[in-house]
Amino acid sequence: MMGFGKLAVLTAALALLGACEFTDNAVKPSVTGTPNAAADASKASPAPAPPVGVVRNADGSVTVPPLDNSKPDQPTGTAVGQKVQELKGDLARLQDTIKGQSAKQQALHADIEQNAAAYQAITGAISGKLQVGTTPGNPGLVQAWQQAQQNLNSVETDIGQMNALSSEVAGNAAYVAFLQDSVRAAFGVSGAVDEDHRQLRILQDQTAQTNVDVDRLLSQISQDVARQNEFLGTERSNLTTLAGGVSRGEFLGSTLASRAVPAPAQPTLPPGAGAASGRPLVVIRFDRPNVNYEQALYQAASKALEVRPNAAFDVVGVSPSGGTPAQTALNGDIARTNADRVVRSLLGMGLPADRVNAGQSNDPSIQASEVRIYVR
């Protein structure tokens, strides 16, 4: 691939060549008629106005305005232009797929929420009936308990579908990375015109935003699966204990699994307290693709938990500040996406979801996105 320095020089040379050609055509005098007639004509009438948007300077040269990225795309007929159209079609199909996957994730989440609410209502009614006392093996309570079990089974089924959806979205993450590489490669292909590069820049921004959308969806699914698995494990144990109460006709109490958790030696600080200290435990710099950070993160988190078993963590995505408002907003999205990735890693290492808090900030002294992990 052509280096960035050579590409900049080539682009500048092509732009200068185009400007020179335009200047020659715009200011070159007419060669028809006699020289005196041409001179008289030039005195009799002013020079023709330059094209719209082009400024004629006092010395006779012209200034061509910068390209306008807001105007609609126009086919150029070049090989690069054809590649742009192909990439735009690929990106549009990917975006449609992501919309469908996002809708499916929302539907599964709503179904889990509905089944969980029904389960809680049924088990609450069973516990209330057992609290006041009833007959052993009450058929009404047995039937209600079976319905509660079906609701938990439905939650488990939805979690399985979410796991499958997560795999599909992960595949899209790989594909959008391929599209980004293809767009970057197209900038180095010769034979392009200015309009081709204008459209490539727009396409580059769109693929970057799509990459953020894919990572955000993947993070949402991962966090949802982690929460629902925790809920499912706890309530399976609670339901088993409740079955014993239905059999006896009296309330036995909550599951022993909840009592097995040791009481913390000292209370956990509120979210954000770690970041307020200004002393990060780990700083992960996302200054290149595929940053391998999980081993170092695991070791640091393990040592922190050895010193303070009830420790919690603030995960803060930090973006560089400066540039245009659009670039600042995009940098903020990228930093939050990276922070969500680190949160997923901590959850995958077995850290409870209530021990992790995600945040975002910016720092003018950095050049690339960072994620800082603080202990609280």
Coordinates of C-alpha atoms in Angstrom, one line a residue:
M1 CA 0.0 0.0 0.0
M2 CA 1.3 3.5 -0.8
G3 CA 2.6 5.3 2.2
F4 CA 0.8 8.3 3.7
G5 CA 3.6 10.7 2.8
K6 CA 3.7 9.7 -0.9
L7 CA 0.0 9.7 -1.1
A8 CA -0.2 13.3 0.2
V9 CA 2.4 14.4 -2.3
L10 CA 0.6 12.6 -5.2
T11 CA -2.7 14.1 -4.2
A12 CA -1.3 17.6 -4.0
A13 CA 0.4 17.2 -7.4
L14 CA -2.9 16.0 -9.0
A15 CA -4.8 18.9 -7.4
L16 CA -2.2 21.4 -8.7
L17 CA -2.3 19.9 -12.2
G18 CA -6.1 20.2 -12.2
A19 CA -5.9 23.8 -11.0
C20 CA -3.3 24.7 -13.7
E21 CA -5.3 23.2 -16.5
F22 CA -8.4 25.1 -15.3
T23 CA -6.4 28.3 -15.1
D24 CA -5.0 27.9 -18.6
N25 CA -8.5 27.3 -20.0
A26 CA -10.0 30.2 -18.0
V27 CA -7.5 33.0 -18.8
K28 CA -6.1 31.9 -22.2
P29 CA -7.0 34.7 -24.7
S30 CA -8.9 34.0 -27.9
V31 CA -6.8 33.4 -31.1
T32 CA -9.6 34.1 -33.6
G33 CA -9.6 37.4 -35.6
T34 CA -6.8 39.9 -35.9
P35 CA -4.6 40.9 -32.9
N36 CA -5.9 44.5 -33.0
A37 CA -9.5 43.3 -33.1
A38 CA -8.9 41.1 -30.1
A39 CA -7.3 44.0 -28.2
D40 CA -10.2 46.4 -29.1
A41 CA -12.7 43.7 -28.0
S42 CA -11.0 43.3 -24.7
K43 CA -11.1 47.1 -24.1
A44 CA -14.8 47.3 -25.2
S45 CA -16.1 44.6 -22.8
P46 CA -14.9 43.2 -19.5
A47 CA -13.3 39.8 -19.1
P48 CA -15.9 36.9 -18.8
A49 CA -16.8 36.1 -15.2
P50 CA -15.2 32.9 -13.9
P51 CA -17.4 29.9 -13.1
V52 CA -19.6 29.9 -10.0
G53 CA -17.6 29.4 -6.9
V54 CA -14.2 30.2 -8.5
V55 CA -12.5 33.4 -7.4
R56 CA -10.3 35.4 -9.8
N57 CA -7.4 37.0 -8.0
A58 CA -5.9 40.5 -8.7
D59 CA -2.9 38.9 -10.5
G60 CA -5.2 37.0 -12.9
S61 CA -4.9 33.6 -11.2
V62 CA -7.9 31.8 -9.9
T63 CA -8.7 30.0 -6.6
V64 CA -10.7 26.9 -6.7
P65 CA -12.8 26.3 -3.5
P66 CA -12.5 23.1 -1.5
L67 CA -14.6 20.1 -2.3
D68 CA -18.1 20.2 -0.8
N69 CA -18.8 16.9 1.0
S70 CA -22.5 17.7 1.5
K71 CA -23.5 17.5 -2.2
P72 CA -25.0 14.2 -3.5
D73 CA -22.8 11.5 -5.0
Q74 CA -22.3 11.6 -8.7
P75 CA -21.1 8.6 -10.8
T76 CA -17.6 9.2 -12.2
G77 CA -17.2 6.3 -14.5
T78 CA -13.7 5.5 -13.2
A79 CA -12.5 2.2 -11.9
V80 CA -12.3 3.8 -8.4
G81 CA -15.8 5.2 -8.8
Q82 CA -17.1 1.7 -9.6
K83 CA -15.3 0.4 -6.5
V84 CA -17.0 3.1 -4.4
Q85 CA -20.4 2.0 -5.7
E86 CA -19.6 -1.6 -4.8
L87 CA -18.5 -0.7 -1.3
K88 CA -21.5 1.5 -0.8
G89 CA -23.8 -1.5 -1.6
D90 CA -21.9 -3.8 0.7
L91 CA -22.1 -1.3 3.5
A92 CA -25.9 -0.7 3.0
R93 CA -26.5 -4.4 3.2
L94 CA -24.5 -4.7 6.3
Q95 CA -26.3 -1.8 7.9
D96 CA -29.7 -3.4 7.1
T97 CA -28.4 -6.6 8.7
I98 CA -27.3 -4.7 11.9
K99 CA -30.8 -3.1 12.1
G100 CA -32.4 -6.5 12.0
Q101 CA -30.1 -7.9 14.6
S102 CA -30.7 -4.8 16.9
A103 CA -34.4 -5.4 16.5
K104 CA -34.0 -9.0 17.4
Q105 CA -32.0 -8.2 20.5
Q106 CA -34.6 -5.8 21.7
A107 CA -37.4 -8.4 21.1
L108 CA -35.4 -11.0 23.0
H109 CA -34.8 -8.6 25.9
A110 CA -38.5 -7.7 26.0
D111 CA -39.4 -11.4 26.1
I112 CA -36.9 -12.1 28.9
E113 CA -38.3 -9.1 30.9
Q114 CA -41.9 -10.3 30.5
N115 CA -41.0 -13.9 31.6
A116 CA -38.9 -12.7 34.5
A117 CA -41.8 -10.4 35.7
A118 CA -44.3 -13.2 35.4
Y119 CA -41.9 -15.5 37.3
Q120 CA -41.4 -13.0 40.1
A121 CA -45.2 -12.5 40.4
I122 CA -45.9 -16.2 40.7
T123 CA -43.1 -17.0 43.1
G124 CA -44.1 -14.0 45.2
A125 CA -47.7 -15.3 45.4
I126 CA -46.5 -18.8 46.3
S127 CA -44.2 -17.4 49.1
G128 CA -47.1 -15.3 50.4
K129 CA -49.4 -18.4 50.5
L130 CA -46.8 -20.5 52.2
Q131 CA -46.1 -17.7 54.8
V132 CA -49.6 -17.9 56.1
G133 CA -49.6 -21.7 55.9
T134 CA -51.4 -24.2 53.6
T135 CA -51.7 -27.9 53.0
P136 CA -48.7 -30.0 52.0
G137 CA -48.5 -30.4 48.2
N138 CA -51.4 -27.9 47.6
P139 CA -52.4 -28.7 43.9
G140 CA -52.8 -24.9 43.2
L141 CA -49.3 -24.1 44.4
V142 CA -47.9 -27.1 42.6
Q143 CA -49.4 -25.8 39.3
A144 CA -48.2 -22.3 40.0
W145 CA -44.7 -23.6 40.7
Q146 CA -44.7 -25.5 37.4
Q147 CA -45.7 -22.3 35.6
A148 CA -42.8 -20.4 37.3
Q149 CA -40.5 -23.1 36.1
Q150 CA -41.8 -22.7 32.5
N151 CA -41.1 -19.0 32.8
L152 CA -37.5 -19.7 33.8
N153 CA -37.1 -22.2 31.0
S154 CA -38.3 -19.5 28.5
V155 CA -35.7 -17.1 29.9
E156 CA -33.0 -19.8 29.4
T157 CA -34.2 -20.3 25.8
D158 CA -34.0 -16.6 25.1
I159 CA -30.5 -16.5 26.6
G160 CA -29.5 -19.2 24.1
Q161 CA -30.8 -17.2 21.2
M162 CA -28.9 -14.1 22.5
N163 CA -25.7 -16.1 22.5
A164 CA -26.3 -17.2 18.9
L165 CA -27.1 -13.6 18.0
S166 CA -23.8 -12.5 19.6
S167 CA -21.9 -14.8 17.3
E168 CA -23.7 -13.3 14.3
V169 CA -22.9 -9.8 15.4
A170 CA -19.2 -10.7 16.0
G171 CA -19.1 -11.9 12.4
N172 CA -20.4 -8.5 11.3
A173 CA -17.6 -6.9 13.3
A174 CA -15.0 -8.8 11.2
Y175 CA -16.8 -7.8 8.0
V176 CA -16.9 -4.1 8.8
A177 CA -13.2 -4.2 9.5
F178 CA -12.7 -5.7 6.0
L179 CA -14.8 -2.8 4.5
Q180 CA -12.6 -0.3 6.3
D181 CA -9.5 -1.9 4.9
S182 CA -11.0 -1.9 1.4
V183 CA -11.9 1.8 1.6
R184 CA -8.4 2.7 2.8
A185 CA -6.9 0.7 0.0
A186 CA -9.1 2.4 -2.6
F187 CA -7.4 5.8 -1.8
G188 CA -4.2 4.3 -3.2
V189 CA -5.6 3.2 -6.5
S190 CA -4.5 5.4 -9.5
G191 CA -6.9 6.8 -12.0
A192 CA -9.2 8.4 -9.5
V193 CA -10.7 11.9 -9.8
D194 CA -11.5 14.4 -7.0
E195 CA -15.1 13.2 -6.8
D196 CA -14.0 9.6 -6.2
H197 CA -11.9 10.7 -3.2
R198 CA -14.7 12.9 -1.9
Q199 CA -17.1 9.9 -1.9
L200 CA -14.4 7.7 -0.4
R201 CA -14.0 10.1 2.6
I202 CA -17.8 10.0 3.2
L203 CA -17.7 6.2 2.9
Q204 CA -14.8 6.1 5.4
D205 CA -16.8 8.0 7.9
Q206 CA -19.9 5.8 7.4
T207 CA -17.9 2.6 7.9
A208 CA -16.3 4.0 11.1
Q209 CA -19.7 4.8 12.5
T210 CA -21.0 1.4 11.5
N211 CA -18.1 -0.2 13.3
V212 CA -19.1 1.8 16.5
D213 CA -22.7 0.6 16.1
V214 CA -21.6 -3.1 15.8
D215 CA -19.4 -2.8 18.9
R216 CA -22.2 -1.1 20.8
L217 CA -24.7 -3.9 19.9
L218 CA -22.2 -6.6 20.8
S219 CA -21.6 -4.9 24.1
Q220 CA -25.3 -4.7 24.8
I221 CA -25.9 -8.4 24.1
S222 CA -22.9 -9.4 26.1
Q223 CA -24.0 -7.5 29.2
D224 CA -27.6 -8.7 28.8
V225 CA -26.5 -12.3 28.6
A226 CA -24.2 -11.9 31.7
R227 CA -27.1 -10.3 33.7
Q228 CA -29.7 -12.9 32.7
N229 CA -27.3 -15.9 33.4
E230 CA -26.7 -14.5 36.9
F231 CA -30.5 -14.1 37.4
L232 CA -31.1 -17.6 36.0
G233 CA -28.6 -19.3 38.3
T234 CA -29.9 -17.6 41.4
E235 CA -33.6 -18.2 40.7
R236 CA -33.0 -21.9 39.8
S237 CA -31.7 -22.3 43.3
N238 CA -34.6 -20.3 44.8
L239 CA -37.1 -22.3 42.8
T240 CA -35.6 -25.6 44.2
T241 CA -36.0 -24.2 47.7
L242 CA -39.5 -23.1 47.0
A243 CA -40.4 -26.6 45.8
G244 CA -39.5 -27.9 49.2
G245 CA -41.8 -25.3 50.8
V246 CA -44.7 -26.3 48.6
S247 CA -44.1 -30.0 49.5
R248 CA -44.2 -29.1 53.2
G249 CA -46.9 -26.5 53.0
E250 CA -44.8 -23.9 54.8
F251 CA -42.2 -21.3 53.9
L252 CA -38.6 -22.4 54.3
G253 CA -36.9 -19.1 53.5
S254 CA -34.6 -18.0 50.8
T255 CA -32.0 -20.1 49.1
L256 CA -28.8 -20.9 51.1
A257 CA -26.8 -19.9 48.1
S258 CA -27.4 -16.2 48.9
R259 CA -26.1 -16.7 52.4
A260 CA -22.8 -18.3 51.2
V261 CA -21.5 -14.9 50.0
P262 CA -19.2 -13.6 52.6
A263 CA -19.9 -10.2 54.0
P264 CA -17.5 -7.5 52.7
A265 CA -14.8 -6.4 55.1
Q266 CA -15.6 -2.8 54.3
P267 CA -18.3 -1.1 52.3
T268 CA -17.8 -0.6 48.6
L269 CA -17.3 3.0 47.5
P270 CA -19.9 4.6 45.2
P271 CA -19.4 4.5 41.4
G272 CA -16.9 7.1 40.2
A273 CA -15.0 7.2 43.5
G274 CA -12.1 5.3 42.0
A275 CA -11.8 7.6 39.0
A276 CA -12.0 10.7 41.3
S277 CA -8.8 9.5 43.0
G278 CA -6.9 10.1 39.8
R279 CA -4.7 7.0 40.2
P280 CA -5.5 4.4 37.6
L281 CA -4.7 0.7 38.3
V282 CA -4.3 0.0 34.6
V283 CA -4.1 2.2 31.4
I284 CA -4.9 0.5 28.1
R285 CA -3.9 2.4 25.0
F286 CA -5.9 1.6 21.9
D287 CA -3.4 3.1 19.5
R288 CA -3.4 0.1 17.2
P289 CA -5.7 -2.6 16.0
N290 CA -6.2 -5.8 18.1
V291 CA -4.7 -4.6 21.4
N292 CA -3.8 -7.6 23.5
Y293 CA -4.7 -6.4 27.0
E294 CA -6.6 -9.1 28.8
Q295 CA -3.7 -10.9 30.4
A296 CA -2.3 -7.8 32.0
L297 CA -5.8 -6.7 33.0
Y298 CA -6.5 -10.1 34.7
Q299 CA -3.3 -10.0 36.7
A300 CA -3.9 -6.4 37.9
A301 CA -7.5 -7.1 38.8
S302 CA -6.5 -10.3 40.6
K303 CA -3.9 -8.5 42.8
A304 CA -6.4 -5.7 43.6
L305 CA -9.0 -8.3 44.7
E306 CA -6.3 -10.1 46.8
V307 CA -5.7 -6.9 48.7
R308 CA -9.4 -5.9 48.9
P309 CA -11.8 -8.7 48.2
N310 CA -14.8 -6.5 48.0
A311 CA -13.1 -4.1 45.5
A312 CA -15.1 -2.6 42.6
F313 CA -13.8 -1.0 39.5
D314 CA -14.4 2.2 37.5
V315 CA -13.7 1.7 33.8
V316 CA -13.3 5.0 32.0
G317 CA -12.9 5.5 28.3
V318 CA -10.8 8.5 27.6
S319 CA -10.8 10.2 24.2
P320 CA -8.4 12.9 22.7
S321 CA -10.0 16.3 22.6
G322 CA -9.7 18.8 19.7
G323 CA -10.6 18.8 16.1
T324 CA -14.0 19.4 14.6
P325 CA -17.2 18.7 16.6
A326 CA -17.9 15.7 14.4
Q327 CA -14.4 14.2 15.0
T328 CA -14.7 14.9 18.8
A329 CA -18.1 13.1 18.9
L330 CA -16.7 10.2 17.0
N331 CA -13.6 10.0 19.3
G332 CA -16.0 9.9 22.2
D333 CA -18.0 7.0 20.7
I334 CA -14.8 5.1 20.1
A335 CA -13.6 5.6 23.7
R336 CA -16.9 4.5 25.1
T337 CA -16.9 1.4 22.8
N338 CA -13.4 0.5 24.0
A339 CA -14.5 0.9 27.6
D340 CA -17.4 -1.4 27.0
R341 CA -15.0 -4.0 25.6
V342 CA -12.9 -3.8 28.8
V343 CA -16.1 -4.2 30.9
R344 CA -17.0 -7.3 28.9
S345 CA -13.6 -8.7 29.6
L346 CA -13.9 -8.1 33.3
L347 CA -17.3 -9.8 33.3
G348 CA -15.9 -12.7 31.3
M349 CA -13.2 -13.1 34.0
G350 CA -16.0 -13.7 36.6
L351 CA -16.3 -10.2 38.1
P352 CA -19.9 -9.6 39.2
A353 CA -21.7 -7.0 37.1
D354 CA -22.4 -4.8 40.2
R355 CA -18.6 -4.5 40.8
V356 CA -18.1 -2.6 37.5
N357 CA -19.0 0.9 36.5
A358 CA -18.3 2.4 33.0
G359 CA -17.7 6.0 32.3
Q360 CA -16.2 8.4 29.7
S361 CA -14.0 11.5 29.7
N362 CA -11.5 13.3 27.4
D363 CA -7.9 14.4 27.7
P364 CA -6.2 16.9 25.4
S365 CA -2.8 15.4 26.2
I366 CA -3.4 12.1 24.5
Q367 CA -3.3 11.2 20.8
A368 CA -5.3 8.0 20.8
S369 CA -8.2 6.5 22.8
E370 CA -7.4 5.1 26.2
V371 CA -9.2 3.0 28.8
R372 CA -8.3 3.7 32.5
I373 CA -9.3 1.3 35.2
Y374 CA -9.6 2.6 38.8
V375 CA -10.1 0.7 42.0
R376 CA -12.9 1.8 44.4

